[in-house]
Amino acid sequence: MGFISAPVDLSSPAAIGSTTPNTGAFTTLSANNGTLTANSPAATFTQTWNNAAVDFRALQLNITSTARGGGSALIDARVGGSAAFQAGPNGNIFFSGGTIFTSTMLSVGIGPVDVSGSGSLGRFWISSTGVVGRTALGIHTSNGGGAFEVAAYSGGANIWEQRNSTNAQTFRLYNTYTDASNYERGFFRWSSNILELGAEAAGTGTQRQLRFPLGTVTASTPLSITQTWNSSGVTFT
């Protein structure tokens, strides 16, 4: 049986960890005596990155997951017992609410969390790589990522594009919306290779008029339509 040869002050223990520098590795951890002031961090880590040939890691977790519950998380940060930030085991990051700000002046609102990735809550995603490319802004309603249901791109200066390969796109602007069966809306869409502009309604909604307010025209044609008649076998209108 061994014995402690020197007294140990449990109220103020000495620092733990190696004091011999090891390039790329964490060297020293100073243990706090357990007393925290109101404005002191619970843990502070200091590391020196000084080798261009080393891929440094400030904090790294490596989990072996053979079985886990649906609510498992790599990081679960809470305020007053309520989740504020969570990183799921599938690589997804979720926020309880609020706004993300970046140095590029991008602001994105984030909805309620479901760290399991198995719920039906909607998500707002911005793609930087992968599914739809670097210039895409997309929305989908599944939790795990994947292909966007709607994607918008920059077509150049002052050009907004909504496209998805060869899939026809639709834009809807609502006048009223009670639910998916009761509404009044306008649409601008491609249907069977025909570009359509119109108004529609369902349920308690009323079919509204479509009007083109052209303003006061003094020197040009109010409405100009160009058509090409190029087949003797077709009766054009």
PDB file of C-alpha atoms in Angstrom, residues 212-217 222-223:
ATOM      1  CA  PHE A 212     -52.225  45.491 -65.319  1.00  0.00           C
ATOM      2  CA  PRO A 213     -52.051  49.141 -64.159  1.00  0.00           C
ATOM      3  CA  LEU A 214     -49.954  50.744 -66.897  1.00  0.00           C
ATOM      4  CA  GLY A 215     -50.147  54.295 -65.586  1.00  0.00           C
ATOM      5  CA  THR A 216     -50.314  57.340 -67.852  1.00  0.00           C
ATOM      6  CA  VAL A 217     -48.851  56.614 -71.266  1.00  0.00           C
ATOM      7  CA  PRO A 222     -49.366  50.900 -73.460  1.00  0.00           C
ATOM      8  CA  LEU A 223     -48.998  47.163 -74.123  1.00  0.00           C
TER       9      LEU A 223
END
